[in-house]
Structure formats: C-alpha cells, structure tokens
Short mmCIF file of C-alpha atoms in Angstrom, two decimals:
data_model
loop_
_atom_site.label_atom_id
_atom_site.label_comp_id
_atom_site.label_asym_id
_atom_site.label_seq_id
_atom_site.Cartn_x
_atom_site.Cartn_y
_atom_site.Cartn_z
CA GLU A 1 -44.08 10.87 -64.36
CA ASP A 2 -42.03 12.10 -62.00
CA GLN A 3 -37.80 11.90 -62.87
CA VAL A 4 -35.13 12.26 -60.20
CA THR A 5 -31.88 12.00 -61.68
CA GLN A 6 -28.54 12.01 -59.51
CA SER A 7 -24.89 12.74 -60.41
CA PRO A 8 -22.51 11.33 -60.11
CA GLU A 9 -23.20 7.44 -59.46
CA ALA A 10 -20.39 8.07 -57.16
CA LEU A 11 -17.22 10.30 -55.42
CA ARG A 12 -13.57 10.04 -54.42
CA LEU A 13 -12.66 12.81 -52.40
CA GLN A 14 -9.40 13.03 -50.40
CA GLU A 15 -10.69 14.33 -46.61
CA GLY A 16 -11.08 18.52 -46.17
CA GLU A 17 -11.92 18.14 -50.44
CA SER A 18 -15.01 20.25 -51.32
CA SER A 19 -17.57 19.26 -53.81
CA SER A 20 -20.80 19.45 -55.69
CA LEU A 21 -23.85 16.38 -55.79
CA ASN A 22 -26.19 16.69 -58.59
CA CYS A 23 -29.80 16.29 -58.36
CA SER A 24 -32.44 16.82 -61.55
CA TYR A 25 -35.97 16.20 -61.33
CA THR A 26 -38.59 16.62 -63.80
CA VAL A 27 -42.42 16.40 -61.45
CA SER A 28 -45.80 18.11 -62.96
CA GLY A 29 -45.59 19.87 -59.90
CA LEU A 30 -43.14 20.51 -57.38
CA ARG A 31 -44.40 19.75 -53.10
CA GLY A 32 -40.89 18.84 -51.85
CA LEU A 33 -37.59 18.27 -52.62
CA PHE A 34 -35.71 15.43 -50.61
CA TRP A 35 -32.39 14.30 -49.24
CA TYR A 36 -31.83 11.41 -47.19
CA ARG A 37 -28.20 9.88 -46.50
CA GLN A 38 -27.77 6.46 -46.55
CA ASP A 39 -25.01 3.89 -44.68
CA PRO A 40 -24.69 0.31 -45.48
CA GLY A 41 -26.68 -1.86 -43.74
CA LYS A 42 -29.14 1.17 -42.19
CA GLY A 43 -32.41 3.19 -44.02
CA PRO A 44 -32.07 6.36 -44.97
CA GLU A 45 -32.33 9.16 -42.44
CA PHE A 46 -33.59 12.41 -43.25
CA LEU A 47 -31.33 14.98 -44.29
CA PHE A 48 -33.45 18.24 -44.98
CA THR A 49 -36.57 19.39 -46.96
CA LEU A 50 -35.76 22.38 -49.58
CA TYR A 51 -39.69 23.73 -50.85
CA SER A 52 -39.03 26.69 -53.10
CA ALA A 53 -36.48 28.38 -56.14
CA GLY A 54 -33.93 29.38 -54.35
CA GLU A 55 -34.37 27.65 -51.04
CA GLU A 56 -31.55 26.89 -48.95
CA LYS A 57 -31.31 24.79 -46.42
CA GLU A 58 -27.22 23.83 -44.04
CA LYS A 59 -26.45 21.63 -41.85
CA GLU A 60 -22.54 20.50 -40.07
CA ARG A 61 -21.05 20.79 -43.94
CA LEU A 62 -23.89 20.20 -45.56
CA LYS A 63 -25.61 22.88 -47.80
CA ALA A 64 -28.95 21.66 -50.23
CA THR A 65 -30.15 24.46 -52.48
CA LEU A 66 -32.88 24.54 -55.43
CA THR A 67 -33.72 25.23 -58.37
CA LYS A 68 -36.45 25.03 -61.04
CA LYS A 69 -34.93 22.03 -62.11
CA GLU A 70 -32.61 20.64 -59.87
CA SER A 71 -30.84 20.50 -56.49
CA PHE A 72 -27.35 20.81 -55.20
CA LEU A 73 -26.22 18.96 -52.33
CA HIS A 74 -22.58 21.40 -51.49
CA ILE A 75 -20.34 19.30 -49.07
CA THR A 76 -17.77 21.60 -47.41
CA ALA A 77 -14.58 20.43 -45.61
CA PRO A 78 -15.38 16.70 -45.98
CA LYS A 79 -14.00 14.17 -43.07
CA PRO A 80 -14.84 10.98 -42.99
CA GLU A 81 -17.59 9.70 -41.55
CA ASP A 82 -19.39 11.93 -43.66
CA SER A 83 -18.72 8.62 -46.48
CA ALA A 84 -22.00 7.44 -47.24
CA THR A 85 -24.73 7.68 -50.46
CA TYR A 86 -27.11 10.51 -50.34
CA LEU A 87 -30.05 10.37 -51.78
CA CYS A 88 -32.55 12.80 -53.06
CA ALA A 89 -36.15 12.88 -53.58
CA VAL A 90 -39.48 14.88 -55.03
CA GLN A 91 -42.76 14.70 -53.67
CA ALA A 92 -45.27 16.24 -57.02
CA TRP A 93 -48.33 17.83 -56.79
CA GLY A 94 -50.59 15.80 -58.15
CA SER A 95 -54.25 14.91 -58.69
CA ASN A 96 -56.24 13.59 -56.09
CA PHE A 97 -53.74 10.81 -54.61
CA GLY A 98 -50.44 9.75 -55.01
CA ASN A 99 -48.96 13.11 -53.31
CA GLU A 100 -47.71 12.33 -50.57
CA LYS A 101 -45.58 9.08 -52.38
CA LEU A 102 -41.33 10.12 -52.57
CA THR A 103 -39.54 9.61 -55.65
CA PHE A 104 -36.36 8.74 -55.66
CA GLY A 105 -33.35 9.02 -57.35
CA THR A 106 -30.57 6.40 -57.65
CA GLY A 107 -28.20 8.45 -54.82
CA THR A 108 -24.25 9.11 -55.33
CA ARG A 109 -22.67 7.45 -53.29
CA LEU A 110 -19.72 9.42 -51.86
CA THR A 111 -16.48 8.35 -49.77
CA ILE A 112 -14.01 10.54 -48.09
CA ILE A 113 -10.21 9.58 -48.27
CA PRO A 114 -8.17 10.23 -45.13
CA ASP B 16 -38.74 8.35 -29.73
CA ALA B 17 -37.89 4.55 -30.78
CA GLY B 18 -38.16 5.69 -34.84
CA VAL B 19 -39.98 3.07 -37.00
CA ILE B 20 -39.44 -0.73 -36.11
CA GLN B 21 -38.80 -3.39 -38.52
CA SER B 22 -38.78 -7.44 -38.25
CA PRO B 23 -37.46 -9.47 -38.80
CA ARG B 24 -34.50 -7.50 -39.91
CA HIS B 25 -33.12 -10.48 -41.89
CA GLU B 26 -35.00 -13.25 -43.34
CA VAL B 27 -33.87 -16.20 -45.49
CA THR B 28 -36.83 -18.27 -47.22
CA GLU B 29 -37.16 -20.93 -49.98
CA MET B 30 -39.04 -20.60 -52.73
CA GLY B 31 -43.26 -20.89 -52.89
CA GLN B 32 -42.65 -20.01 -49.16
CA GLU B 33 -44.94 -17.04 -47.16
CA VAL B 34 -43.07 -14.19 -45.83
CA THR B 35 -43.92 -12.61 -43.47
CA LEU B 36 -42.35 -8.24 -42.92
CA ARG B 37 -43.52 -5.88 -40.12
CA CYS B 38 -43.75 -2.59 -39.29
CA LYS B 39 -44.66 -0.07 -36.42
CA PRO B 40 -44.35 3.35 -37.34
CA ILE B 41 -43.65 6.29 -35.35
CA SER B 42 -46.38 7.08 -32.55
CA GLY B 43 -48.83 9.82 -34.31
CA HIS B 44 -47.34 9.48 -37.85
CA ASP B 45 -50.49 9.05 -40.13
CA TYR B 46 -48.26 7.61 -43.42
CA LEU B 47 -47.46 4.56 -43.99
CA PHE B 48 -45.25 3.31 -46.67
CA TRP B 49 -43.11 0.33 -47.86
CA TYR B 50 -40.38 0.59 -49.83
CA ARG B 51 -38.28 -2.02 -51.85
CA GLN B 52 -34.17 -1.11 -52.33
CA THR B 53 -32.23 -3.13 -55.23
CA MET B 54 -29.11 -2.57 -56.80
CA MET B 55 -30.61 -2.39 -60.12
CA ARG B 56 -33.49 -0.14 -59.39
CA GLY B 57 -33.52 1.65 -56.21
CA LEU B 58 -35.76 2.31 -53.69
CA GLU B 59 -39.22 2.26 -54.45
CA LEU B 60 -42.15 2.64 -53.27
CA LEU B 61 -44.58 -0.15 -52.93
CA ILE B 62 -47.70 1.19 -51.28
CA TYR B 63 -48.48 3.64 -48.79
CA PHE B 64 -51.23 4.03 -46.07
CA ASN B 65 -53.01 7.75 -44.59
CA ASN B 66 -55.30 6.40 -41.21
CA ASN B 67 -54.83 2.89 -41.99
CA VAL B 68 -56.70 3.55 -45.26
CA PRO B 69 -54.38 2.04 -48.32
CA ILE B 70 -54.33 5.37 -50.85
CA ASP B 71 -52.15 3.94 -53.69
CA ASP B 72 -51.04 0.60 -53.96
CA SER B 73 -49.71 0.74 -57.42
CA GLY B 74 -45.93 -0.56 -57.05
CA MET B 75 -47.10 -3.69 -55.93
CA PRO B 76 -45.71 -5.89 -58.41
CA GLU B 77 -48.46 -8.66 -58.48
CA ASP B 78 -51.28 -10.35 -57.01
CA ARG B 79 -48.14 -12.44 -54.69
CA PHE B 80 -47.67 -9.07 -52.41
CA SER B 81 -50.40 -7.56 -49.94
CA ALA B 82 -50.02 -5.51 -47.55
CA LYS B 83 -52.22 -4.53 -44.49
CA MET B 84 -52.43 -1.73 -41.68
CA PRO B 85 -55.30 -3.05 -38.86
CA ASN B 86 -54.15 -0.01 -36.74
CA ALA B 87 -52.26 3.22 -36.48
CA SER B 88 -49.47 1.01 -35.08
CA PHE B 89 -48.70 -2.15 -37.27
CA SER B 90 -48.78 -2.65 -40.85
CA THR B 91 -47.26 -6.01 -42.67
CA LEU B 92 -46.32 -6.90 -46.20
CA LYS B 93 -47.22 -10.32 -47.23
CA ILE B 94 -45.44 -12.25 -50.15
CA GLN B 95 -46.97 -15.51 -50.96
CA PRO B 96 -45.92 -17.47 -52.82
CA SER B 97 -42.21 -15.94 -52.64
CA GLU B 98 -39.33 -16.49 -55.48
CA PRO B 99 -36.00 -15.85 -56.44
CA ARG B 100 -36.31 -12.00 -57.22
CA ASP B 101 -38.83 -10.97 -54.34
CA SER B 102 -34.68 -10.83 -52.99
CA ALA B 103 -34.11 -7.45 -51.92
CA VAL B 104 -34.38 -4.58 -48.46
CA TYR B 105 -37.84 -4.08 -48.07
CA PHE B 106 -38.00 -0.31 -46.60
CA CYS B 107 -41.47 0.84 -43.86
CA ALA B 108 -41.19 4.78 -43.07
CA SER B 109 -43.70 6.75 -41.78
CA SER B 110 -43.96 10.53 -41.86
CA LEU B 111 -46.59 12.78 -40.41
CA ASN B 112 -49.05 15.10 -42.40
CA SER B 113 -47.17 13.96 -44.96
CA ARG B 114 -43.47 15.88 -44.98
CA ALA B 115 -40.42 14.56 -44.39
CA LEU B 116 -40.50 10.17 -44.43
CA PHE B 117 -38.42 8.55 -41.39
CA PHE B 118 -37.00 5.18 -42.08
CA GLY B 119 -36.93 1.77 -40.24
CA SER B 120 -33.22 -0.14 -40.68
CA GLY B 121 -35.31 -2.58 -43.37
CA THR B 122 -35.19 -6.24 -43.99
CA GLN B 123 -33.05 -7.97 -45.87
CA LEU B 124 -35.14 -10.57 -47.84
CA SER B 125 -33.69 -13.59 -49.73
CA VAL B 126 -35.10 -16.28 -51.53
CA LEU B 127 -33.17 -18.75 -52.76
#
C-alpha cells in the first residue's frame, strides 16, 4: 500500500525565515510526486510534479526536490501570503488499474508571521 | 477556463436524508476523481472515472455511497441514507491523461 508521511505537521516562521517541508513516501514504483497548496475553505491548488530522483522545480519562493525516498519543499524568504497547508501526493505504477490515483499525505500547516 | 465546478458549496441535512453532490470537470479532461477530506484522515479517494467509466471504487465506504458520470461534463456523488459520520468536505477533481489533478472548491457536508 502506498504511504505518504509529511513533517512537520505545523510550522511557524518569521517573514523572511527560510525553511523546508518534508514528504517521505513508500510506493511500489513512483510514477509522479505532486505538491499542492491548500488555503482554508478552498480546494488544493497544484504547484509541482516531480518524476525522477534528482529533479527540481521552482516557482517564485518555492523549490521542490526529489530523492528515491523523499521530497522537500524549500521556501526561501517567505511572506505572509505563503501561509497555507502544503500537501504532498504520490502516483504509483501499479497493476492493470489504479495507476492514475493520487495518495495524499496529511499536510504541513505553514504560518508566516509578519 | 472556469475550472472544476462543484455544487452546492454547503449542504446541511438530517440523518437519513439523501444527499446529492454535483461536479462539472474542466472541459477536455478525461479523468474525474471524488475525494473526501476530514481532519482525522486527510484526503481520501472515493472513486474515479476515465472517459465516464468507473475505474476504481474501492474507496467508497459502503453501499450508501454511489457515483455516476452520465457524460463527460457532469458527475454526481450520492449518499443515501446519510449519517453524521459522513460529515466532511467532498472534493471533485479532474485531470488530462492522468497527470496533475485540478480540484474544485469542495462541498462542505454536515449531517445532523
């Protein structure tokens, strides 16, 4: 069974204080690893997809990296508007069906203090 | 593009009543997913469709839940009868070629 574990559960940072969020995963064969941002009362918003170890993707103050066992979401000089819950999800190669579904972690709730 | 559209945004009902949630996926997307989100369990996949055909419904909790996709632009998730433990946020998402999922704003369901 595919498993995704995110840490920490919650993180409070001062504005401008850089940090990283962790996503550890166990899958039979990784098809893709996804990062989403979720604001209160809204649906998850797609950020990145990573497909192979060593791959990196960047968007504004966010950079996602991938190894064979985990992914990191690095946030550089965050601003209050970066406050949200960040979700990690994996898509695995399976048997004849079920390859398309995403298995989500429970997220990291990030708060940036002005 | 309008994105994935879900209705209603909020639903409050009494135990035993039938509840129907609706979803319009992004035009041209060939996959549609129904997820449920709770504080305790996070996002859980209920069922997903490919080209209107159900592919995996192993996440559907029990026979009280059913989902249909009569055409490429519409899907419903029905709960009958509803129970208090069904209270959650229900999300619909769609994707093209089974890549990144794009989510709707969700339906907040409260069963009293």
